[in-house]
PDB file of C-alpha atoms in Angstrom:
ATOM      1  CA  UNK G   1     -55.751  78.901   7.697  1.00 96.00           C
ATOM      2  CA  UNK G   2     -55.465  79.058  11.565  1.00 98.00           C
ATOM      3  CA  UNK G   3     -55.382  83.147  12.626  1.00 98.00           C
ATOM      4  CA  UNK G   4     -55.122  84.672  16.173  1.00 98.00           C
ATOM      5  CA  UNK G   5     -54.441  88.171  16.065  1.00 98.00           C
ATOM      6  CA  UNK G   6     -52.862  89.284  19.718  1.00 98.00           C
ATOM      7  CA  UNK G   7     -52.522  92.603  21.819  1.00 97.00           C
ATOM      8  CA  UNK G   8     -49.941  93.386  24.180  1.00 95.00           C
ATOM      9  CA  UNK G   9     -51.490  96.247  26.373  1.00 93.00           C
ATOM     10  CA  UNK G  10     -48.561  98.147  27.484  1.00 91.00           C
ATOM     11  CA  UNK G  11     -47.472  99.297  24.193  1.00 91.00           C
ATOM     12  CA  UNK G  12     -50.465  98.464  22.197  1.00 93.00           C
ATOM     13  CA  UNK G  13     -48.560  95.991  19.698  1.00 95.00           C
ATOM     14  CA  UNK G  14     -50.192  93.495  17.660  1.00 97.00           C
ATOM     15  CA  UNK G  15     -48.632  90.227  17.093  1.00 98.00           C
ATOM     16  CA  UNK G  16     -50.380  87.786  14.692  1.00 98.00           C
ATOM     17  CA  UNK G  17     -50.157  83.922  14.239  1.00 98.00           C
ATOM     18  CA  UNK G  18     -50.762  82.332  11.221  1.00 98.00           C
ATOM     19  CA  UNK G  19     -50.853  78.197  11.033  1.00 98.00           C
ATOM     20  CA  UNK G  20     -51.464  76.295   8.193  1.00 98.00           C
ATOM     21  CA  UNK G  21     -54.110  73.273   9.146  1.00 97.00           C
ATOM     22  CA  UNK G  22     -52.521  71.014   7.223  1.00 96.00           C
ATOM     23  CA  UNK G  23     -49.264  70.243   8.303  1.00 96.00           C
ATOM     24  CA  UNK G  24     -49.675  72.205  11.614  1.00 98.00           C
ATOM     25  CA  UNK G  25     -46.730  74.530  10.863  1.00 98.00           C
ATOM     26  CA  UNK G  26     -47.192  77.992  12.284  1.00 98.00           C
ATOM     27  CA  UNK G  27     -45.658  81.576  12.582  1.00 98.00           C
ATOM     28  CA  UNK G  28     -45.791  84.470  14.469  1.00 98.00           C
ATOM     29  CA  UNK G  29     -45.427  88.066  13.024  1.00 98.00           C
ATOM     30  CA  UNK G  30     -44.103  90.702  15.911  1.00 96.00           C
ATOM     31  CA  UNK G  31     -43.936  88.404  19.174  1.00 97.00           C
ATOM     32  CA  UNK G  32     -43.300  90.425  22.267  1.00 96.00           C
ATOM     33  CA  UNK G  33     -40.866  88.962  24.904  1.00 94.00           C
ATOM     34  CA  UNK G  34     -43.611  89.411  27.769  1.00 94.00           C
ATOM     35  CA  UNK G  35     -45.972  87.364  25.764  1.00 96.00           C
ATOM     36  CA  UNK G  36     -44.148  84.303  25.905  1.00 96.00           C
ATOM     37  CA  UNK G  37     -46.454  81.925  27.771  1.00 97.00           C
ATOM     38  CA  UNK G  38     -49.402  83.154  25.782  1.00 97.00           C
ATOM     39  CA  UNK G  39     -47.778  82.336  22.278  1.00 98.00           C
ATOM     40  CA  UNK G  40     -46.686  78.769  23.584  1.00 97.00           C
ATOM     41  CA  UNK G  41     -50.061  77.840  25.518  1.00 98.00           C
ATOM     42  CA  UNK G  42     -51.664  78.953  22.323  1.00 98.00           C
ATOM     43  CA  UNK G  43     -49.592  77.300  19.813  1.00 98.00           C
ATOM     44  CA  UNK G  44     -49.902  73.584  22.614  1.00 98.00           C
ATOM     45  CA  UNK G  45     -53.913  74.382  22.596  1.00 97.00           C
ATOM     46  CA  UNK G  46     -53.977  74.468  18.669  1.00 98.00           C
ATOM     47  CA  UNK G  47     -51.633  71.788  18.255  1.00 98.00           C
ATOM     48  CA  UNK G  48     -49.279  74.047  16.134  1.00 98.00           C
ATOM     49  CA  UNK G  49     -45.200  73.446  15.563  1.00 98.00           C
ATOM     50  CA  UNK G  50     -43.886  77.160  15.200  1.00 98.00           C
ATOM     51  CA  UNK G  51     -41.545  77.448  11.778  1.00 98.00           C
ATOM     52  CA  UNK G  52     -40.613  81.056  11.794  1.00 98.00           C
ATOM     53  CA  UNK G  53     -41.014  84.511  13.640  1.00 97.00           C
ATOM     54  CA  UNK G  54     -41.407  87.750  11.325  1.00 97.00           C
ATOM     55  CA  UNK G  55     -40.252  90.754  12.243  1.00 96.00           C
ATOM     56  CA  UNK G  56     -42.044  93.977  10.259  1.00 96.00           C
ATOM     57  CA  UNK G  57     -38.737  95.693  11.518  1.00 84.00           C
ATOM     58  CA  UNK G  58     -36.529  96.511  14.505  1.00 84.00           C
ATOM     59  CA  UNK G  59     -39.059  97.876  17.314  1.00 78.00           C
ATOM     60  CA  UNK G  60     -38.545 100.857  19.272  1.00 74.00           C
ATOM     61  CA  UNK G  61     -41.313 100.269  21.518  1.00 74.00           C
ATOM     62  CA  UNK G  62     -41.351  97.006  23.113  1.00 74.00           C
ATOM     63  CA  UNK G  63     -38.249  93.853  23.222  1.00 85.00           C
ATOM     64  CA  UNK G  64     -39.287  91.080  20.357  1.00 90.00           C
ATOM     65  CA  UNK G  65     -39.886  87.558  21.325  1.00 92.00           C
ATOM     66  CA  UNK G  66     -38.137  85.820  18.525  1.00 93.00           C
ATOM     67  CA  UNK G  67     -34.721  85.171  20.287  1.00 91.00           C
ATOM     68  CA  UNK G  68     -36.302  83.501  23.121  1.00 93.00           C
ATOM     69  CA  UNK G  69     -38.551  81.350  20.869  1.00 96.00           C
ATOM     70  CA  UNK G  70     -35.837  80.546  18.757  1.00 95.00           C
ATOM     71  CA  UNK G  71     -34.471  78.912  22.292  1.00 94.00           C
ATOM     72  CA  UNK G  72     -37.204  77.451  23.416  1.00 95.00           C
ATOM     73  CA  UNK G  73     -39.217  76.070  20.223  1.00 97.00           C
ATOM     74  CA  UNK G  74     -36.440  76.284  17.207  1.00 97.00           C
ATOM     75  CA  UNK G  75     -38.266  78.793  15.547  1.00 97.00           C
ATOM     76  CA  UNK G  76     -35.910  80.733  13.385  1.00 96.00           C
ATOM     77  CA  UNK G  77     -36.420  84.539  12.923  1.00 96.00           C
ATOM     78  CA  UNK G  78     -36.959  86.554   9.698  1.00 96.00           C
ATOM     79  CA  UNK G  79     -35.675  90.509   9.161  1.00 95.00           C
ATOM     80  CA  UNK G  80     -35.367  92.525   5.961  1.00 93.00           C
ATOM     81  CA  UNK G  81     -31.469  92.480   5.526  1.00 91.00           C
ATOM     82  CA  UNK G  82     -31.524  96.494   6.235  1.00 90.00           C
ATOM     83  CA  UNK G  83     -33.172  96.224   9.397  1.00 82.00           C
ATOM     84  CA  UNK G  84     -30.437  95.640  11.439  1.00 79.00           C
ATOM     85  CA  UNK G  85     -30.394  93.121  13.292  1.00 71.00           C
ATOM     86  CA  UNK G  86     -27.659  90.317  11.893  1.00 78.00           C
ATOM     87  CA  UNK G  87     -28.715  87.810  14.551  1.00 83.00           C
ATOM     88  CA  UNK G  88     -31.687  86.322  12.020  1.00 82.00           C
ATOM     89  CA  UNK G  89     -31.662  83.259  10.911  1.00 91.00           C
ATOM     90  CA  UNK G  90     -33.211  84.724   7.498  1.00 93.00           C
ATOM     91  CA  UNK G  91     -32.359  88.403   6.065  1.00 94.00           C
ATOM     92  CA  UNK G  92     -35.216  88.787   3.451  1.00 96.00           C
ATOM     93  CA  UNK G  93     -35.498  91.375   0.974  1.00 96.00           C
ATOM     94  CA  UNK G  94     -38.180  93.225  -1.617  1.00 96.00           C
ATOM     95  CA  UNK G  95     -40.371  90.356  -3.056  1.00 96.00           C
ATOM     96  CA  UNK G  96     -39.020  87.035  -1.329  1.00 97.00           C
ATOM     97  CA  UNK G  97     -41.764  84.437  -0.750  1.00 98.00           C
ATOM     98  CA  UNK G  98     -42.097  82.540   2.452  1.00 97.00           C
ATOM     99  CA  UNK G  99     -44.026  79.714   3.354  1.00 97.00           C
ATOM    100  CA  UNK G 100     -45.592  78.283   5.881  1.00 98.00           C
ATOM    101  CA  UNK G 101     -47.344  74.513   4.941  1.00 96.00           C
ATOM    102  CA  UNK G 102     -49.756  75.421   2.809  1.00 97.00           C
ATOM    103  CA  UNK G 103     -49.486  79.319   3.547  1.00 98.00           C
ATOM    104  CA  UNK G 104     -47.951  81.653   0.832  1.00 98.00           C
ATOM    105  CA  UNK G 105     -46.581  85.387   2.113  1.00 98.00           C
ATOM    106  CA  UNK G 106     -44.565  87.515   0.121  1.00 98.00           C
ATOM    107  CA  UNK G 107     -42.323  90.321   1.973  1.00 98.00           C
ATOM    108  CA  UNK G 108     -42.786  93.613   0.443  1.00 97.00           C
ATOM    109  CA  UNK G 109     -39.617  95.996   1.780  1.00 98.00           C
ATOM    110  CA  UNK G 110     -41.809  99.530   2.673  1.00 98.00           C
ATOM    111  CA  UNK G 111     -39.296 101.799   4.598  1.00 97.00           C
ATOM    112  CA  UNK G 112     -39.592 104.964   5.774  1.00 95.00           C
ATOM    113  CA  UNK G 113     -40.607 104.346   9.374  1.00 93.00           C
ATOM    114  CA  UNK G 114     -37.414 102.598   9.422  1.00 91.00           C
ATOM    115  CA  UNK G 115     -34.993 101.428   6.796  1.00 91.00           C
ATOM    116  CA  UNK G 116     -35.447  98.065   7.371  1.00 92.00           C
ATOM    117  CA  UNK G 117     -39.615  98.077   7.515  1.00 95.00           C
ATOM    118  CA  UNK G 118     -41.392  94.854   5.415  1.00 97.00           C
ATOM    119  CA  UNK G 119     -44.786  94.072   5.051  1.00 98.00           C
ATOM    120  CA  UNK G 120     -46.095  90.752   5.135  1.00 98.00           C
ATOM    121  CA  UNK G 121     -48.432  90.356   2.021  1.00 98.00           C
ATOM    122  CA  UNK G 122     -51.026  87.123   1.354  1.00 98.00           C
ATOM    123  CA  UNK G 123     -53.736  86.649  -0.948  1.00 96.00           C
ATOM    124  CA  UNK G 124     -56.695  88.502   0.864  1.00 97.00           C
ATOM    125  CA  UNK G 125     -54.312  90.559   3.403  1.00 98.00           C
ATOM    126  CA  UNK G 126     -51.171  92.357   4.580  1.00 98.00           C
ATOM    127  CA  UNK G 127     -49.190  93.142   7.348  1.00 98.00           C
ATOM    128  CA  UNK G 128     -48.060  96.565   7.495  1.00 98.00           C
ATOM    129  CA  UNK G 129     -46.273  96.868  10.736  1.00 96.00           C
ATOM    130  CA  UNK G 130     -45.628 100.392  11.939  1.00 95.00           C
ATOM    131  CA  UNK G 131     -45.600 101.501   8.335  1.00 97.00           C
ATOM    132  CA  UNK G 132     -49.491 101.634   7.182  1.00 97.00           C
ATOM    133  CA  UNK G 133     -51.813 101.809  10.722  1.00 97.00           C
ATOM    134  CA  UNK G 134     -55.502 102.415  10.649  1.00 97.00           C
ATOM    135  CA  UNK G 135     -55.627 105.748  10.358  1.00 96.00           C
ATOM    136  CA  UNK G 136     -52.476 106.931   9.985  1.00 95.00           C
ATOM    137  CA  UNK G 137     -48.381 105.665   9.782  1.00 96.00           C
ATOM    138  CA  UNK G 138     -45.621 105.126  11.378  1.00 93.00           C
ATOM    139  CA  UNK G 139     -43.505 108.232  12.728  1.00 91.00           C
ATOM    140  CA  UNK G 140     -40.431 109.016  10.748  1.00 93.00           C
ATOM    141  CA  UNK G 141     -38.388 111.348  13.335  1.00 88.00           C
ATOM    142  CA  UNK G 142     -35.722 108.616  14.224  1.00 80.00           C
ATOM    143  CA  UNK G 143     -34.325 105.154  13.894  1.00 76.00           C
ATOM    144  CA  UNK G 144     -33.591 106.198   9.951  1.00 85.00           C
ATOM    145  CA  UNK G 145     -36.811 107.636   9.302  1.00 89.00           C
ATOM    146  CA  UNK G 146     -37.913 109.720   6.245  1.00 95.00           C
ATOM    147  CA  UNK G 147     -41.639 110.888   5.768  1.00 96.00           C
ATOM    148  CA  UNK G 148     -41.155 111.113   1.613  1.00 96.00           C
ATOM    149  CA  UNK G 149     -39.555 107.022   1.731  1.00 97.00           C
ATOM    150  CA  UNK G 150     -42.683 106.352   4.273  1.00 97.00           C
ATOM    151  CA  UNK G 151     -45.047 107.573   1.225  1.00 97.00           C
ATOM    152  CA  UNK G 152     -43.838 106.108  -1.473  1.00 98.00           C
ATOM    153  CA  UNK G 153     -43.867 102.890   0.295  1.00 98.00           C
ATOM    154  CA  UNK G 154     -47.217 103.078   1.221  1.00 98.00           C
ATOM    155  CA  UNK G 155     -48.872 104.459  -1.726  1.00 97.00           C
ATOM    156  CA  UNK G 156     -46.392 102.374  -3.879  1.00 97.00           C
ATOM    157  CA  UNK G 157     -46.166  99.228  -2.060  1.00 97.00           C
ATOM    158  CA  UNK G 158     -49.564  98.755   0.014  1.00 98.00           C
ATOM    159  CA  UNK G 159     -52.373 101.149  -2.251  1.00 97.00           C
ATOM    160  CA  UNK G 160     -51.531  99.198  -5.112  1.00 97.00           C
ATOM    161  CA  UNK G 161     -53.054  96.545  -3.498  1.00 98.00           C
ATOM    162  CA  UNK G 162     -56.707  95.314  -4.369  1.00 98.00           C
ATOM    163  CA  UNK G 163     -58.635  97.707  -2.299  1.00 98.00           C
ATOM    164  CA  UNK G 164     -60.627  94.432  -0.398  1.00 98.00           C
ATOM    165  CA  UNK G 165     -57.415  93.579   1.042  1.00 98.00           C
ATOM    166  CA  UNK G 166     -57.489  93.642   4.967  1.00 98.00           C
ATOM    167  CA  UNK G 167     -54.935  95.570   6.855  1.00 98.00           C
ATOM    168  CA  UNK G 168     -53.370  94.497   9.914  1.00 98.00           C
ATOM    169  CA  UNK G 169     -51.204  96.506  11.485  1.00 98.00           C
ATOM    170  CA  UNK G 170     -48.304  96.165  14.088  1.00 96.00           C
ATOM    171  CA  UNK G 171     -50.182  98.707  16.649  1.00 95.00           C
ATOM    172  CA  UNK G 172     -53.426 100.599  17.519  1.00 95.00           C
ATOM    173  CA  UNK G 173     -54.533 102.865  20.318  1.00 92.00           C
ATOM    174  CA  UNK G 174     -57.969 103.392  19.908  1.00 93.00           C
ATOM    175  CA  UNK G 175     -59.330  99.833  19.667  1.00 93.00           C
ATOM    176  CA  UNK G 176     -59.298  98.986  15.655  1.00 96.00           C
ATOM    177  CA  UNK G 177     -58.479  95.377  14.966  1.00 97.00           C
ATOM    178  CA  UNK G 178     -58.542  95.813  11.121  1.00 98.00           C
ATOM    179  CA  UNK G 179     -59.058  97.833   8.104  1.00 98.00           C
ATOM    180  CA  UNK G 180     -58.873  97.477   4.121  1.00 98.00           C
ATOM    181  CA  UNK G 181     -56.996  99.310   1.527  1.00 98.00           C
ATOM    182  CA  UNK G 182     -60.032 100.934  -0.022  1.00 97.00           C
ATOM    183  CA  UNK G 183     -60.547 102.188   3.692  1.00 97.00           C
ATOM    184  CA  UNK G 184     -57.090 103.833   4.258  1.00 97.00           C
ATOM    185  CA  UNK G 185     -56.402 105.232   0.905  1.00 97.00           C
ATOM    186  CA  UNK G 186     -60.183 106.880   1.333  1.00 96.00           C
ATOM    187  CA  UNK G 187     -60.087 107.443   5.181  1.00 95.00           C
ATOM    188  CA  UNK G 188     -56.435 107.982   6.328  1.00 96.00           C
ATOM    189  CA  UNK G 189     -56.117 110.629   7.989  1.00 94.00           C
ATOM    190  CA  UNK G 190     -52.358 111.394   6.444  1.00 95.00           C
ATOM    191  CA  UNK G 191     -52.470 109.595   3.630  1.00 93.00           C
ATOM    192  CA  UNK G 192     -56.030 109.449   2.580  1.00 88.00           C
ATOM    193  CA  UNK G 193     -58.408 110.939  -0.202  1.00 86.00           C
ATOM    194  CA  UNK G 194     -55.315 111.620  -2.396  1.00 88.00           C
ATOM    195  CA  UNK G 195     -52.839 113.832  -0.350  1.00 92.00           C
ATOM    196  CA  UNK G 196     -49.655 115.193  -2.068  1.00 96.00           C
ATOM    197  CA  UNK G 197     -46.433 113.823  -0.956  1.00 96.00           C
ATOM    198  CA  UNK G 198     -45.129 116.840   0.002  1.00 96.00           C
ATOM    199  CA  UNK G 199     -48.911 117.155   1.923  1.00 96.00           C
ATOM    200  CA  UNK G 200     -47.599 114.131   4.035  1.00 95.00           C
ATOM    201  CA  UNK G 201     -44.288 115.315   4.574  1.00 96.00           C
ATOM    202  CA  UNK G 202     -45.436 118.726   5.885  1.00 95.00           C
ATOM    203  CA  UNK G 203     -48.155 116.709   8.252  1.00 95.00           C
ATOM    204  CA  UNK G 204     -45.103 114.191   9.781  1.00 94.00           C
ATOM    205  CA  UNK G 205     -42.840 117.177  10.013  1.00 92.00           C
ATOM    206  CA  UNK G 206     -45.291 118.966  12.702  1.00 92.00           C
ATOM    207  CA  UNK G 207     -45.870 115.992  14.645  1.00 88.00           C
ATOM    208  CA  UNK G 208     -43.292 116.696  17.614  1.00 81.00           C
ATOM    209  CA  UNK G 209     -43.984 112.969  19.100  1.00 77.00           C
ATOM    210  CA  UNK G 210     -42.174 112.121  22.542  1.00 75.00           C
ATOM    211  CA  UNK G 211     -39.363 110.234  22.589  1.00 68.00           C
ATOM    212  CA  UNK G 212     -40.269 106.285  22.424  1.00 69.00           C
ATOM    213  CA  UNK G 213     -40.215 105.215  26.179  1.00 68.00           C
ATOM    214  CA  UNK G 214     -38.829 102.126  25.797  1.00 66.00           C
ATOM    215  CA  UNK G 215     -36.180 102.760  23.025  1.00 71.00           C
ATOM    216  CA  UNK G 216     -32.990 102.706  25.441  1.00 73.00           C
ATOM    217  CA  UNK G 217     -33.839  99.263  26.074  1.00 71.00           C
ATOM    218  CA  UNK G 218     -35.680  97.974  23.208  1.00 69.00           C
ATOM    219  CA  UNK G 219     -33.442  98.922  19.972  1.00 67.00           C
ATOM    220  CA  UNK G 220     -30.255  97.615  21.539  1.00 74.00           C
ATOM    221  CA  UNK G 221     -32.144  94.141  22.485  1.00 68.00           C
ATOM    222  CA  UNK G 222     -33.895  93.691  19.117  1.00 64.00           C
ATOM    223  CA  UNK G 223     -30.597  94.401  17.067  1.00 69.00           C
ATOM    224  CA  UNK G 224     -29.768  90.822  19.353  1.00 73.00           C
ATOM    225  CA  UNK G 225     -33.198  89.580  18.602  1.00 73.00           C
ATOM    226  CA  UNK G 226     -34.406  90.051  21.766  1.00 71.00           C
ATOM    227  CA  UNK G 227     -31.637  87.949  23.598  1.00 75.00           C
ATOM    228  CA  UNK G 228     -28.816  89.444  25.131  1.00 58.00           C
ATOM    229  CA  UNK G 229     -25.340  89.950  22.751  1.00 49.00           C
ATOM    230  CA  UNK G 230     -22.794  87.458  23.269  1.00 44.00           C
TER     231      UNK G 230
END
């Protein structure tokens, strides 16, 4: 498998690409719209065709790339069904698998950040999104959020996971690259060394986060995929 795991500075979002080295197919999970001439110098350099763009869910934080790929490359774009964003060429849910050549990943639906949040799941890793992050999760103050759906999924969906498998998530702001189940369910700071439910809902409750800077503009342009409506 071909991997490049890729940081957008301004809002600290991860975007991943995944080729298979057979057939040279390829995918991007997350793609930011700034990022554009990165993805597609990269894909030219590694001599990769890109299939498919995954969404983990409709971002608050920063406008997704996959309309403008879509354009540009014929990439189509994958959402969970609940996400909302009806411009995808695929609305996955729970448990459908995708593939990419040779690559196998199974979408796991894990709201509770948002209604619509998937993880990305392959043999020796996942892809949590905003849901699971080193260290912590996802807020669940807007955009459909709800702290008790945000813990099931995670300690449902993702701990139940063999503890060697690697976690990448959709952001970080203090420099991680990746973790491992057996780390976050030990470690987490919200999650970790067993806490209650109700522990985690009290914790996300007292959180009084700012209000996403870039919301106005990004939820509107990701429910069009990035792209402007018709």
């Amino acid at each position: 498998m071909i991997f490049r795991q890729l940081f957008e500075t301004e809002t600290s979002t991860y975007s991943y690409l995944l080729g298979c080295e057979r057939n040279r197919r390829a995918c991007l999970i997350d793609p930011v719209a700034s990022e554009l001439p990165i993805y597609i110098d990269l894909l030219q350099s590694l001599n990769l065709k890109l299939i498919y763009t995954f969404e983990t869910h409709v971002h608050a934080d920063h406008i997704t790339g996959a309309g403008l790929l879509r354009e540009k490359l014929g990439s189509k774009s994958v959402v969970h069904r609940d996400a909302g964003a009806l411009c995808a060429d695929l609305l996955v849910t729970d448990g459908v698998l995708l593939q990419v050549g040779d690559l196998d990943i199974q979408v796991r639906h894990t709201p509770g950040h948002t209604s619509g949040c998937v993880s990305y799941v392959m043999a020796d890793r996942v892809f949590t999104g905003d849901a699971l992050l080193i260290g912590g999760s996802g807020r669940t103050d807007f955009q459909q959020g709800d702290a008790g759906q945000l813990y099931d999924s995670i300690t449902g969906k993702l701990f139940t996971l063999p503890p060697d498998t690697l976690v990448y998530p959709g952001h970080d702001y203090q420099g991680n690259t990746v973790s491992t189940i057996k780390q976050e369910m030990a470690k987490n700071t919200r999650l970790g060394q067993g806490r209650t439910r109700d522990e985690f809902i009290g914790i996300m409750s007292e959180l009084k986060l700012a209000y996403p800077k870039f919301i106005d503009q990004a939820l509107p342009a990701n429910q069009s995929c990035g792209t402007p409506a018709e």
